[in-house]
mmCIF file of N, CA and C in Angstrom:
data_model
loop_
_atom_site.group_PDB
_atom_site.id
_atom_site.type_symbol
_atom_site.label_atom_id
_atom_site.label_comp_id
_atom_site.label_asym_id
_atom_site.label_seq_id
_atom_site.Cartn_x
_atom_site.Cartn_y
_atom_site.Cartn_z
ATOM 1 N N MET A 242 -39.053 1.873 -11.496
ATOM 2 C CA MET A 242 -37.978 0.942 -11.202
ATOM 3 C C MET A 242 -38.590 -0.451 -11.134
ATOM 4 N N ARG A 243 -37.960 -1.372 -11.858
ATOM 5 C CA ARG A 243 -38.464 -2.735 -11.954
ATOM 6 C C ARG A 243 -37.383 -3.697 -11.488
ATOM 7 N N ALA A 244 -37.757 -4.624 -10.610
ATOM 8 C CA ALA A 244 -36.799 -5.635 -10.153
ATOM 9 C C ALA A 244 -36.495 -6.567 -11.321
ATOM 10 N N ILE A 245 -35.210 -6.804 -11.541
ATOM 11 C CA ILE A 245 -34.804 -7.743 -12.582
ATOM 12 C C ILE A 245 -34.832 -9.144 -12.028
ATOM 13 N N ASN A 246 -34.285 -9.292 -10.845
ATOM 14 C CA ASN A 246 -34.176 -10.626 -10.278
ATOM 15 C C ASN A 246 -34.147 -10.511 -8.763
ATOM 16 N N LYS A 247 -35.241 -10.825 -8.129
ATOM 17 C CA LYS A 247 -35.303 -10.746 -6.668
ATOM 18 C C LYS A 247 -34.575 -11.908 -6.009
ATOM 19 N N ALA A 248 -34.387 -12.989 -6.741
ATOM 20 C CA ALA A 248 -33.746 -14.171 -6.175
ATOM 21 C C ALA A 248 -32.366 -14.372 -6.796
ATOM 22 N N HIS A 249 -31.643 -13.289 -6.972
ATOM 23 C CA HIS A 249 -30.300 -13.358 -7.553
ATOM 24 C C HIS A 249 -29.454 -14.312 -6.725
ATOM 25 N N ARG A 250 -28.635 -15.108 -7.374
ATOM 26 C CA ARG A 250 -27.847 -16.130 -6.691
ATOM 27 C C ARG A 250 -27.016 -15.546 -5.557
ATOM 28 N N SER A 251 -26.544 -14.324 -5.712
ATOM 29 C CA SER A 251 -25.721 -13.690 -4.684
ATOM 30 C C SER A 251 -26.551 -13.222 -3.490
ATOM 31 N N GLY A 252 -27.863 -13.139 -3.662
ATOM 32 C CA GLY A 252 -28.711 -12.576 -2.631
ATOM 33 C C GLY A 252 -28.923 -11.082 -2.815
ATOM 34 N N ASP A 253 -28.234 -10.486 -3.793
ATOM 35 C CA ASP A 253 -28.382 -9.055 -4.063
ATOM 36 C C ASP A 253 -29.742 -8.770 -4.688
ATOM 37 N N LEU A 254 -30.220 -7.565 -4.467
ATOM 38 C CA LEU A 254 -31.393 -7.081 -5.190
ATOM 39 C C LEU A 254 -30.889 -6.347 -6.417
ATOM 40 N N VAL A 255 -31.501 -6.598 -7.572
ATOM 41 C CA VAL A 255 -31.066 -5.987 -8.822
ATOM 42 C C VAL A 255 -32.278 -5.334 -9.472
ATOM 43 N N TYR A 256 -32.151 -4.035 -9.790
ATOM 44 C CA TYR A 256 -33.255 -3.269 -10.363
ATOM 45 C C TYR A 256 -32.862 -2.650 -11.689
ATOM 46 N N ASN A 257 -33.804 -2.648 -12.613
ATOM 47 C CA ASN A 257 -33.671 -1.950 -13.884
ATOM 48 C C ASN A 257 -34.394 -0.615 -13.713
ATOM 49 N N ILE A 258 -33.678 0.477 -13.894
ATOM 50 C CA ILE A 258 -34.276 1.799 -13.737
ATOM 51 C C ILE A 258 -34.429 2.429 -15.117
ATOM 52 N N ASN A 259 -35.663 2.526 -15.568
ATOM 53 C CA ASN A 259 -36.018 3.166 -16.837
ATOM 54 C C ASN A 259 -35.235 2.620 -18.034
ATOM 55 N N ASN A 260 -34.844 1.372 -17.988
ATOM 56 C CA ASN A 260 -34.056 0.753 -19.056
ATOM 57 C C ASN A 260 -32.761 1.498 -19.358
ATOM 58 N N GLU A 261 -32.310 2.324 -18.425
ATOM 59 C CA GLU A 261 -31.081 3.096 -18.604
ATOM 60 C C GLU A 261 -29.999 2.712 -17.604
ATOM 61 N N TYR A 262 -30.425 2.281 -16.422
ATOM 62 C CA TYR A 262 -29.477 2.011 -15.342
ATOM 63 C C TYR A 262 -29.800 0.689 -14.658
ATOM 64 N N ILE A 263 -28.791 0.126 -14.024
ATOM 65 C CA ILE A 263 -28.953 -1.038 -13.169
ATOM 66 C C ILE A 263 -28.530 -0.619 -11.767
ATOM 67 N N LEU A 264 -29.366 -0.914 -10.782
ATOM 68 C CA LEU A 264 -29.040 -0.654 -9.384
ATOM 69 C C LEU A 264 -28.943 -1.995 -8.675
ATOM 70 N N LYS A 265 -27.773 -2.243 -8.087
ATOM 71 C CA LYS A 265 -27.577 -3.441 -7.274
ATOM 72 C C LYS A 265 -27.500 -3.005 -5.822
ATOM 73 N N ILE A 266 -28.193 -3.734 -4.974
ATOM 74 C CA ILE A 266 -28.176 -3.474 -3.537
ATOM 75 C C ILE A 266 -27.726 -4.756 -2.865
ATOM 76 N N SER A 267 -26.680 -4.644 -2.048
ATOM 77 C CA SER A 267 -26.096 -5.842 -1.458
ATOM 78 C C SER A 267 -25.694 -5.602 -0.013
ATOM 79 N N SER A 268 -25.731 -6.660 0.762
ATOM 80 C CA SER A 268 -25.192 -6.594 2.115
ATOM 81 C C SER A 268 -23.702 -6.935 2.110
ATOM 82 N N SER A 269 -23.162 -7.297 0.946
ATOM 83 C CA SER A 269 -21.742 -7.628 0.817
ATOM 84 C C SER A 269 -21.001 -6.497 0.113
ATOM 85 N N PHE A 270 -20.369 -5.636 0.889
ATOM 86 C CA PHE A 270 -19.564 -4.558 0.317
ATOM 87 C C PHE A 270 -18.466 -5.132 -0.565
ATOM 88 N N ASP A 271 -17.756 -6.144 -0.072
ATOM 89 C CA ASP A 271 -16.602 -6.689 -0.785
ATOM 90 C C ASP A 271 -16.966 -7.200 -2.172
ATOM 91 N N ARG A 272 -18.047 -7.956 -2.300
ATOM 92 C CA ARG A 272 -18.432 -8.518 -3.587
ATOM 93 C C ARG A 272 -18.791 -7.420 -4.584
ATOM 94 N N LEU A 273 -19.578 -6.451 -4.146
ATOM 95 C CA LEU A 273 -19.976 -5.374 -5.039
ATOM 96 C C LEU A 273 -18.790 -4.469 -5.376
ATOM 97 N N ASP A 274 -17.891 -4.277 -4.424
ATOM 98 C CA ASP A 274 -16.703 -3.465 -4.680
ATOM 99 C C ASP A 274 -15.790 -4.143 -5.706
ATOM 100 N N ARG A 275 -15.633 -5.465 -5.624
ATOM 101 C CA ARG A 275 -14.846 -6.189 -6.627
ATOM 102 C C ARG A 275 -15.456 -6.022 -8.017
ATOM 103 N N GLU A 276 -16.771 -6.106 -8.085
ATOM 104 C CA GLU A 276 -17.441 -5.944 -9.379
ATOM 105 C C GLU A 276 -17.231 -4.534 -9.924
ATOM 106 N N ARG A 277 -17.395 -3.538 -9.076
ATOM 107 C CA ARG A 277 -17.209 -2.147 -9.512
ATOM 108 C C ARG A 277 -15.782 -1.907 -10.001
ATOM 109 N N LYS A 278 -14.807 -2.382 -9.248
ATOM 110 C CA LYS A 278 -13.410 -2.171 -9.629
ATOM 111 C C LYS A 278 -13.087 -2.863 -10.956
ATOM 112 N N ALA A 279 -13.577 -4.081 -11.141
ATOM 113 C CA ALA A 279 -13.345 -4.787 -12.401
ATOM 114 C C ALA A 279 -14.033 -4.056 -13.547
ATOM 115 N N ASN A 280 -15.277 -3.622 -13.333
ATOM 116 C CA ASN A 280 -15.996 -2.857 -14.360
ATOM 117 C C ASN A 280 -15.213 -1.619 -14.750
ATOM 118 N N ASP A 281 -14.791 -0.854 -13.752
ATOM 119 C CA ASP A 281 -14.085 0.398 -14.027
ATOM 120 C C ASP A 281 -12.771 0.147 -14.756
ATOM 121 N N LEU A 282 -12.069 -0.887 -14.380
ATOM 122 C CA LEU A 282 -10.804 -1.224 -15.019
ATOM 123 C C LEU A 282 -11.014 -1.671 -16.469
ATOM 124 N N LEU A 283 -12.039 -2.458 -16.714
ATOM 125 C CA LEU A 283 -12.221 -3.059 -18.032
ATOM 126 C C LEU A 283 -12.947 -2.176 -19.034
ATOM 127 N N THR A 284 -13.426 -1.012 -18.618
ATOM 128 C CA THR A 284 -14.121 -0.132 -19.570
ATOM 129 C C THR A 284 -13.227 0.287 -20.732
ATOM 130 N N SER A 285 -11.928 0.281 -20.534
ATOM 131 C CA SER A 285 -11.001 0.646 -21.612
ATOM 132 C C SER A 285 -10.723 -0.518 -22.562
ATOM 133 N N TYR A 286 -11.151 -1.710 -22.196
ATOM 134 C CA TYR A 286 -10.792 -2.899 -22.961
ATOM 135 C C TYR A 286 -11.977 -3.638 -23.568
ATOM 136 N N LEU A 287 -13.119 -3.562 -22.909
ATOM 137 C CA LEU A 287 -14.276 -4.361 -23.310
ATOM 138 C C LEU A 287 -15.559 -3.554 -23.146
ATOM 139 N N PRO A 288 -16.619 -3.958 -23.842
ATOM 140 C CA PRO A 288 -17.906 -3.305 -23.612
ATOM 141 C C PRO A 288 -18.503 -3.767 -22.280
ATOM 142 N N VAL A 289 -18.504 -2.891 -21.316
ATOM 143 C CA VAL A 289 -19.063 -3.159 -19.995
ATOM 144 C C VAL A 289 -19.822 -1.924 -19.531
ATOM 145 N N SER A 290 -20.592 -2.069 -18.481
ATOM 146 C CA SER A 290 -21.337 -0.943 -17.911
ATOM 147 C C SER A 290 -20.391 0.132 -17.392
ATOM 148 N N LYS A 291 -20.879 1.340 -17.330
ATOM 149 C CA LYS A 291 -20.129 2.452 -16.743
ATOM 150 C C LYS A 291 -20.676 2.706 -15.341
ATOM 151 N N SER A 292 -19.784 2.802 -14.385
ATOM 152 C CA SER A 292 -20.197 3.069 -13.002
ATOM 153 C C SER A 292 -20.687 4.503 -12.873
ATOM 154 N N ILE A 293 -21.778 4.674 -12.140
ATOM 155 C CA ILE A 293 -22.356 5.997 -11.894
ATOM 156 C C ILE A 293 -22.186 6.382 -10.428
ATOM 157 N N LEU A 294 -22.535 5.466 -9.520
ATOM 158 C CA LEU A 294 -22.521 5.780 -8.089
ATOM 159 C C LEU A 294 -22.265 4.508 -7.300
ATOM 160 N N PHE A 295 -21.475 4.641 -6.235
ATOM 161 C CA PHE A 295 -21.187 3.501 -5.366
ATOM 162 C C PHE A 295 -21.135 4.034 -3.944
ATOM 163 N N ILE A 296 -22.101 3.650 -3.126
ATOM 164 C CA ILE A 296 -22.144 4.142 -1.742
ATOM 165 C C ILE A 296 -22.562 3.020 -0.794
ATOM 166 N N THR A 297 -22.210 3.209 0.469
ATOM 167 C CA THR A 297 -22.634 2.292 1.519
ATOM 168 C C THR A 297 -23.408 3.095 2.546
ATOM 169 N N ASP A 298 -24.538 2.533 2.985
ATOM 170 C CA ASP A 298 -25.371 3.202 3.976
ATOM 171 C C ASP A 298 -26.186 2.138 4.709
ATOM 172 N N ASN A 299 -26.218 2.214 6.029
ATOM 173 C CA ASN A 299 -27.011 1.280 6.843
ATOM 174 C C ASN A 299 -26.720 -0.186 6.513
ATOM 175 N N ASN A 300 -25.449 -0.541 6.434
ATOM 176 C CA ASN A 300 -25.005 -1.919 6.195
ATOM 177 C C ASN A 300 -25.348 -2.462 4.809
ATOM 178 N N TYR A 301 -25.759 -1.612 3.889
ATOM 179 C CA TYR A 301 -26.011 -2.019 2.513
ATOM 180 C C TYR A 301 -25.128 -1.198 1.583
ATOM 181 N N THR A 302 -24.731 -1.838 0.489
ATOM 182 C CA THR A 302 -23.958 -1.150 -0.534
ATOM 183 C C THR A 302 -24.838 -1.021 -1.768
ATOM 184 N N TYR A 303 -24.810 0.169 -2.359
ATOM 185 C CA TYR A 303 -25.620 0.491 -3.529
ATOM 186 C C TYR A 303 -24.681 0.787 -4.692
ATOM 187 N N TYR A 304 -24.888 0.070 -5.794
ATOM 188 C CA TYR A 304 -24.045 0.248 -6.962
ATOM 189 C C TYR A 304 -24.936 0.546 -8.163
ATOM 190 N N LEU A 305 -24.825 1.775 -8.666
ATOM 191 C CA LEU A 305 -25.602 2.216 -9.820
ATOM 192 C C LEU A 305 -24.669 2.275 -11.021
ATOM 193 N N LYS A 306 -25.086 1.646 -12.119
ATOM 194 C CA LYS A 306 -24.276 1.642 -13.329
ATOM 195 C C LYS A 306 -25.183 1.712 -14.544
ATOM 196 N N THR A 307 -24.610 2.015 -15.683
ATOM 197 C CA THR A 307 -25.408 2.067 -16.898
ATOM 198 C C THR A 307 -25.860 0.653 -17.268
ATOM 199 N N ARG A 308 -26.977 0.585 -17.942
ATOM 200 C CA ARG A 308 -27.522 -0.699 -18.397
ATOM 201 C C ARG A 308 -27.085 -0.925 -19.833
ATOM 202 N N LEU A 309 -26.573 -2.103 -20.097
ATOM 203 C CA LEU A 309 -26.231 -2.466 -21.466
ATOM 204 C C LEU A 309 -27.514 -2.754 -22.233
ATOM 205 N N LYS A 310 -27.607 -2.265 -23.446
ATOM 206 C CA LYS A 310 -28.801 -2.477 -24.265
ATOM 207 C C LYS A 310 -28.772 -3.875 -24.864
ATOM 208 N N GLY A 311 -29.896 -4.540 -24.834
ATOM 209 C CA GLY A 311 -29.995 -5.865 -25.416
ATOM 210 C C GLY A 311 -30.532 -6.875 -24.422
ATOM 211 N N VAL A 312 -30.312 -8.137 -24.752
ATOM 212 C CA VAL A 312 -30.825 -9.236 -23.939
ATOM 213 C C VAL A 312 -29.688 -10.220 -23.659
ATOM 214 N N PRO A 313 -29.802 -10.956 -22.550
ATOM 215 C CA PRO A 313 -28.778 -11.979 -22.281
ATOM 216 C C PRO A 313 -28.868 -13.111 -23.311
ATOM 217 N N LEU A 314 -27.769 -13.802 -23.462
ATOM 218 C CA LEU A 314 -27.732 -14.896 -24.434
ATOM 219 C C LEU A 314 -28.732 -16.002 -24.132
ATOM 220 N N THR A 315 -29.293 -16.031 -22.941
ATOM 221 C CA THR A 315 -30.337 -17.019 -22.650
ATOM 222 C C THR A 315 -31.520 -16.866 -23.601
ATOM 223 N N GLU A 316 -31.696 -15.664 -24.152
ATOM 224 C CA GLU A 316 -32.795 -15.406 -25.093
ATOM 225 C C GLU A 316 -32.538 -16.042 -26.456
ATOM 226 N N LYS A 317 -31.312 -16.484 -26.707
ATOM 227 C CA LYS A 317 -30.939 -17.046 -28.009
ATOM 228 C C LYS A 317 -30.990 -18.571 -28.019
ATOM 229 N N LEU A 318 -31.550 -19.164 -26.981
ATOM 230 C CA LEU A 318 -31.557 -20.625 -26.861
ATOM 231 C C LEU A 318 -32.373 -21.315 -27.956
ATOM 232 N N LYS A 319 -33.286 -20.603 -28.582
ATOM 233 C CA LYS A 319 -34.131 -21.210 -29.610
ATOM 234 C C LYS A 319 -33.345 -21.569 -30.865
ATOM 235 N N ASP A 320 -32.199 -20.928 -31.062
ATOM 236 C CA ASP A 320 -31.363 -21.180 -32.234
ATOM 237 C C ASP A 320 -29.965 -21.570 -31.755
ATOM 238 N N PRO A 321 -29.743 -22.864 -31.462
ATOM 239 C CA PRO A 321 -28.468 -23.275 -30.871
ATOM 240 C C PRO A 321 -27.252 -22.989 -31.747
ATOM 241 N N HIS A 322 -27.402 -23.041 -33.063
ATOM 242 C CA HIS A 322 -26.261 -22.737 -33.939
ATOM 243 C C HIS A 322 -25.858 -21.270 -33.819
ATOM 244 N N ARG A 323 -26.850 -20.397 -33.798
ATOM 245 C CA ARG A 323 -26.572 -18.958 -33.637
ATOM 246 C C ARG A 323 -26.012 -18.697 -32.238
ATOM 247 N N LEU A 324 -26.554 -19.363 -31.239
ATOM 248 C CA LEU A 324 -26.089 -19.215 -29.861
ATOM 249 C C LEU A 324 -24.598 -19.561 -29.766
ATOM 250 N N ILE A 325 -24.190 -20.655 -30.350
ATOM 251 C CA ILE A 325 -22.788 -21.066 -30.283
ATOM 252 C C ILE A 325 -21.898 -20.042 -30.984
ATOM 253 N N LYS A 326 -22.342 -19.520 -32.111
ATOM 254 C CA LYS A 326 -21.555 -18.509 -32.830
ATOM 255 C C LYS A 326 -21.387 -17.250 -31.979
ATOM 256 N N LEU A 327 -22.463 -16.778 -31.358
ATOM 257 C CA LEU A 327 -22.400 -15.571 -30.525
ATOM 258 C C LEU A 327 -21.557 -15.809 -29.278
ATOM 259 N N LEU A 328 -21.700 -16.961 -28.678
ATOM 260 C CA LEU A 328 -20.923 -17.307 -27.488
ATOM 261 C C LEU A 328 -19.430 -17.364 -27.813
ATOM 262 N N THR A 329 -19.102 -17.948 -28.950
ATOM 263 C CA THR A 329 -17.707 -18.018 -29.385
ATOM 264 C C THR A 329 -17.137 -16.620 -29.611
ATOM 265 N N GLU A 330 -17.910 -15.761 -30.246
ATOM 266 C CA GLU A 330 -17.477 -14.378 -30.477
ATOM 267 C C GLU A 330 -17.198 -13.677 -29.146
ATOM 268 N N ALA A 331 -18.089 -13.865 -28.199
ATOM 269 C CA ALA A 331 -17.955 -13.195 -26.902
ATOM 270 C C ALA A 331 -16.723 -13.681 -26.137
ATOM 271 N N ILE A 332 -16.530 -14.981 -26.062
ATOM 272 C CA ILE A 332 -15.403 -15.496 -25.286
ATOM 273 C C ILE A 332 -14.076 -15.154 -25.956
ATOM 274 N N ASN A 333 -14.041 -15.181 -27.288
ATOM 275 C CA ASN A 333 -12.806 -14.816 -27.986
ATOM 276 C C ASN A 333 -12.449 -13.357 -27.750
ATOM 277 N N LEU A 334 -13.436 -12.478 -27.730
ATOM 278 C CA LEU A 334 -13.172 -11.063 -27.448
ATOM 279 C C LEU A 334 -12.627 -10.890 -26.032
ATOM 280 N N PHE A 335 -13.256 -11.525 -25.084
ATOM 281 C CA PHE A 335 -12.831 -11.406 -23.690
ATOM 282 C C PHE A 335 -11.408 -11.923 -23.522
ATOM 283 N N HIS A 336 -11.126 -13.070 -24.083
ATOM 284 C CA HIS A 336 -9.819 -13.703 -23.914
ATOM 285 C C HIS A 336 -8.722 -13.060 -24.760
ATOM 286 N N SER A 337 -9.089 -12.175 -25.692
ATOM 287 C CA SER A 337 -8.081 -11.539 -26.552
ATOM 288 C C SER A 337 -7.511 -10.252 -25.954
ATOM 289 N N VAL A 338 -8.016 -9.821 -24.833
ATOM 290 C CA VAL A 338 -7.537 -8.573 -24.221
ATOM 291 C C VAL A 338 -6.072 -8.719 -23.822
ATOM 292 N N ASP A 339 -5.265 -7.717 -24.197
ATOM 293 C CA ASP A 339 -3.853 -7.690 -23.801
ATOM 294 C C ASP A 339 -3.796 -7.413 -22.303
ATOM 295 N N VAL A 340 -3.253 -8.352 -21.558
ATOM 296 C CA VAL A 340 -3.303 -8.274 -20.097
ATOM 297 C C VAL A 340 -2.105 -7.558 -19.473
ATOM 298 N N ALA A 341 -1.197 -7.042 -20.295
ATOM 299 C CA ALA A 341 0.027 -6.433 -19.766
ATOM 300 C C ALA A 341 -0.253 -5.357 -18.717
ATOM 301 N N ASN A 342 -1.267 -4.547 -18.932
ATOM 302 C CA ASN A 342 -1.572 -3.456 -17.994
ATOM 303 C C ASN A 342 -2.545 -3.853 -16.893
ATOM 304 N N LEU A 343 -3.019 -5.079 -16.932
ATOM 305 C CA LEU A 343 -4.017 -5.515 -15.952
ATOM 306 C C LEU A 343 -3.402 -6.252 -14.769
ATOM 307 N N CYS A 344 -2.161 -6.693 -14.909
ATOM 308 C CA CYS A 344 -1.533 -7.568 -13.908
ATOM 309 C C CYS A 344 -1.542 -6.991 -12.502
ATOM 310 N N LYS A 345 -1.379 -5.700 -12.370
ATOM 311 C CA LYS A 345 -1.320 -5.126 -11.019
ATOM 312 C C LYS A 345 -2.697 -4.806 -10.439
ATOM 313 N N HIS A 346 -3.755 -5.047 -11.212
ATOM 314 C CA HIS A 346 -5.100 -4.653 -10.769
ATOM 315 C C HIS A 346 -6.053 -5.819 -10.525
ATOM 316 N N LEU A 347 -5.746 -6.989 -11.067
ATOM 317 C CA LEU A 347 -6.661 -8.126 -10.979
ATOM 318 C C LEU A 347 -5.977 -9.309 -10.316
ATOM 319 N N PRO A 348 -6.766 -10.204 -9.713
ATOM 320 C CA PRO A 348 -6.180 -11.443 -9.181
ATOM 321 C C PRO A 348 -5.478 -12.212 -10.299
ATOM 322 N N ILE A 349 -4.298 -12.745 -10.010
ATOM 323 C CA ILE A 349 -3.506 -13.430 -11.031
ATOM 324 C C ILE A 349 -3.360 -14.904 -10.693
ATOM 325 N N ASN A 350 -3.796 -15.736 -11.630
ATOM 326 C CA ASN A 350 -3.624 -17.175 -11.522
ATOM 327 C C ASN A 350 -3.407 -17.762 -12.914
ATOM 328 N N GLY A 351 -2.876 -16.926 -13.808
ATOM 329 C CA GLY A 351 -2.646 -17.329 -15.191
ATOM 330 C C GLY A 351 -2.359 -16.116 -16.039
ATOM 331 N N ASN A 352 -2.477 -16.274 -17.367
ATOM 332 C CA ASN A 352 -2.098 -15.177 -18.258
ATOM 333 C C ASN A 352 -3.178 -14.759 -19.248
ATOM 334 N N THR A 353 -4.417 -15.115 -18.982
ATOM 335 C CA THR A 353 -5.534 -14.735 -19.840
ATOM 336 C C THR A 353 -6.593 -14.038 -18.999
ATOM 337 N N LEU A 354 -7.168 -12.963 -19.542
ATOM 338 C CA LEU A 354 -8.273 -12.315 -18.840
ATOM 339 C C LEU A 354 -9.481 -13.240 -18.896
ATOM 340 N N ILE A 355 -10.001 -13.572 -17.729
ATOM 341 C CA ILE A 355 -11.216 -14.398 -17.662
ATOM 342 C C ILE A 355 -12.346 -13.606 -17.018
ATOM 343 N N HIS A 356 -13.543 -13.959 -17.383
ATOM 344 C CA HIS A 356 -14.733 -13.340 -16.799
ATOM 345 C C HIS A 356 -14.943 -13.844 -15.378
ATOM 346 N N GLY A 357 -14.784 -15.130 -15.189
ATOM 347 C CA GLY A 357 -14.967 -15.732 -13.872
ATOM 348 C C GLY A 357 -16.368 -16.259 -13.635
ATOM 349 N N ASP A 358 -17.333 -15.782 -14.401
ATOM 350 C CA ASP A 358 -18.708 -16.282 -14.342
ATOM 351 C C ASP A 358 -19.287 -16.188 -15.753
ATOM 352 N N PHE A 359 -18.536 -16.736 -16.693
ATOM 353 C CA PHE A 359 -18.880 -16.650 -18.111
ATOM 354 C C PHE A 359 -20.040 -17.599 -18.392
ATOM 355 N N CYS A 360 -21.247 -17.049 -18.366
ATOM 356 C CA CYS A 360 -22.449 -17.843 -18.612
ATOM 357 C C CYS A 360 -23.436 -17.003 -19.407
ATOM 358 N N LEU A 361 -24.425 -17.636 -19.975
ATOM 359 C CA LEU A 361 -25.356 -16.966 -20.890
ATOM 360 C C LEU A 361 -26.002 -15.708 -20.315
ATOM 361 N N PRO A 362 -26.442 -15.691 -19.063
ATOM 362 C CA PRO A 362 -27.077 -14.466 -18.557
ATOM 363 C C PRO A 362 -26.122 -13.275 -18.432
ATOM 364 N N ASN A 363 -24.807 -13.530 -18.432
ATOM 365 C CA ASN A 363 -23.829 -12.454 -18.232
ATOM 366 C C ASN A 363 -23.241 -11.915 -19.529
ATOM 367 N N ILE A 364 -23.793 -12.352 -20.652
ATOM 368 C CA ILE A 364 -23.343 -11.883 -21.962
ATOM 369 C C ILE A 364 -24.558 -11.275 -22.652
ATOM 370 N N ILE A 365 -24.455 -9.989 -22.982
ATOM 371 C CA ILE A 365 -25.602 -9.250 -23.509
ATOM 372 C C ILE A 365 -25.404 -8.954 -24.996
ATOM 373 N N PHE A 366 -26.421 -9.293 -25.791
ATOM 374 C CA PHE A 366 -26.421 -9.007 -27.224
ATOM 375 C C PHE A 366 -27.652 -8.197 -27.571
ATOM 376 N N LYS A 367 -27.500 -7.282 -28.500
ATOM 377 C CA LYS A 367 -28.644 -6.576 -29.081
ATOM 378 C C LYS A 367 -28.706 -7.013 -30.529
ATOM 379 N N GLU A 368 -29.772 -7.698 -30.862
ATOM 380 C CA GLU A 368 -29.910 -8.371 -32.147
ATOM 381 C C GLU A 368 -28.722 -9.321 -32.288
ATOM 382 N N ASN A 369 -27.821 -9.100 -33.204
ATOM 383 C CA ASN A 369 -26.685 -10.000 -33.362
ATOM 384 C C ASN A 369 -25.353 -9.315 -33.072
ATOM 385 N N THR A 370 -25.405 -8.244 -32.294
ATOM 386 C CA THR A 370 -24.200 -7.490 -31.967
ATOM 387 C C THR A 370 -23.970 -7.548 -30.466
ATOM 388 N N LEU A 371 -22.737 -7.842 -30.086
ATOM 389 C CA LEU A 371 -22.390 -7.894 -28.664
ATOM 390 C C LEU A 371 -22.529 -6.514 -28.029
ATOM 391 N N SER A 372 -23.351 -6.423 -26.992
ATOM 392 C CA SER A 372 -23.472 -5.177 -26.226
ATOM 393 C C SER A 372 -22.456 -5.135 -25.104
ATOM 394 N N GLY A 373 -22.173 -6.296 -24.503
ATOM 395 C CA GLY A 373 -21.175 -6.311 -23.452
ATOM 396 C C GLY A 373 -21.352 -7.415 -22.443
ATOM 397 N N PHE A 374 -20.608 -7.248 -21.355
ATOM 398 C CA PHE A 374 -20.525 -8.258 -20.300
ATOM 399 C C PHE A 374 -20.969 -7.650 -18.974
ATOM 400 N N VAL A 375 -21.636 -8.447 -18.155
ATOM 401 C CA VAL A 375 -22.073 -8.006 -16.823
ATOM 402 C C VAL A 375 -21.566 -8.985 -15.769
ATOM 403 N N ASP A 376 -21.699 -8.595 -14.523
ATOM 404 C CA ASP A 376 -21.323 -9.413 -13.363
ATOM 405 C C ASP A 376 -19.852 -9.819 -13.411
ATOM 406 N N LEU A 377 -18.987 -8.836 -13.341
ATOM 407 C CA LEU A 377 -17.542 -9.048 -13.487
ATOM 408 C C LEU A 377 -16.807 -9.197 -12.160
ATOM 409 N N GLY A 378 -17.508 -9.464 -11.095
ATOM 410 C CA GLY A 378 -16.889 -9.546 -9.774
ATOM 411 C C GLY A 378 -15.852 -10.641 -9.619
ATOM 412 N N ARG A 379 -15.856 -11.613 -10.505
ATOM 413 C CA ARG A 379 -14.874 -12.707 -10.432
ATOM 414 C C ARG A 379 -13.825 -12.621 -11.539
ATOM 415 N N ALA A 380 -13.787 -11.510 -12.259
ATOM 416 C CA ALA A 380 -12.808 -11.348 -13.342
ATOM 417 C C ALA A 380 -11.401 -11.392 -12.770
ATOM 418 N N GLY A 381 -10.499 -11.901 -13.568
ATOM 419 C CA GLY A 381 -9.106 -11.975 -13.142
ATOM 420 C C GLY A 381 -8.249 -12.537 -14.256
ATOM 421 N N LEU A 382 -7.017 -12.833 -13.930
ATOM 422 C CA LEU A 382 -6.092 -13.446 -14.875
ATOM 423 C C LEU A 382 -5.926 -14.905 -14.469
ATOM 424 N N ALA A 383 -6.221 -15.793 -15.399
ATOM 425 C CA ALA A 383 -6.170 -17.221 -15.111
ATOM 426 C C ALA A 383 -6.043 -17.984 -16.428
ATOM 427 N N ASP A 384 -6.098 -19.283 -16.336
ATOM 428 C CA ASP A 384 -6.112 -20.124 -17.521
ATOM 429 C C ASP A 384 -7.457 -19.917 -18.235
ATOM 430 N N LYS A 385 -7.401 -19.762 -19.553
ATOM 431 C CA LYS A 385 -8.637 -19.471 -20.306
ATOM 432 C C LYS A 385 -9.707 -20.542 -20.152
ATOM 433 N N TRP A 386 -9.299 -21.744 -19.784
ATOM 434 C CA TRP A 386 -10.274 -22.815 -19.619
ATOM 435 C C TRP A 386 -11.173 -22.611 -18.413
ATOM 436 N N CYS A 387 -10.801 -21.706 -17.533
ATOM 437 C CA CYS A 387 -11.655 -21.415 -16.370
ATOM 438 C C CYS A 387 -13.023 -20.909 -16.798
ATOM 439 N N ASP A 388 -13.082 -20.175 -17.912
ATOM 440 C CA ASP A 388 -14.371 -19.654 -18.403
ATOM 441 C C ASP A 388 -15.182 -20.716 -19.142
ATOM 442 N N ILE A 389 -14.545 -21.796 -19.492
ATOM 443 C CA ILE A 389 -15.234 -22.843 -20.243
ATOM 444 C C ILE A 389 -15.613 -23.937 -19.296
#
C-alpha cells in the first residue's frame, strides 16, 4: 500500500493499494459519504470508480473503491494543445449527462450535472482515452459554468 497524497487538501489520507484500489481514510463521515453516494449514483452515467467498502470505526471513515487506470491530466501539462483537447472532451462528457433521473439524488442549483471540483488532478486519462473522474463529493446540478 502506497500513500498517494499525505497532504490531501481535505486532510484525508489517500492510499493506492496494488494499483487496483484507492483507500480514503477521513475524520469527516459526511464528506466521504457524499463522495460515495455521488460515485454510486454516477456509475450508470459516467466512468467513475466502483465502491467496494464503506465503514466507520473509531471516529474514522474508510472508503475503498476501484482505482481508475491512467494518470491525472496534470501529467499532460507538457503539451498544452493536447491538454485543452482532453479537458474539453472530459467536461463535455460530464455536462452531457441527462439529468432527468438525478434530480432527486443530487443537490440542485441548476440544470446541468457538474463535477464541483473539475480540475486536472480529478480527471484521469490512460494514454489519450478518458478513464474517468474522481473526487465527486461536490457533484450536483448547477449552472455548467460552475465547473469552469
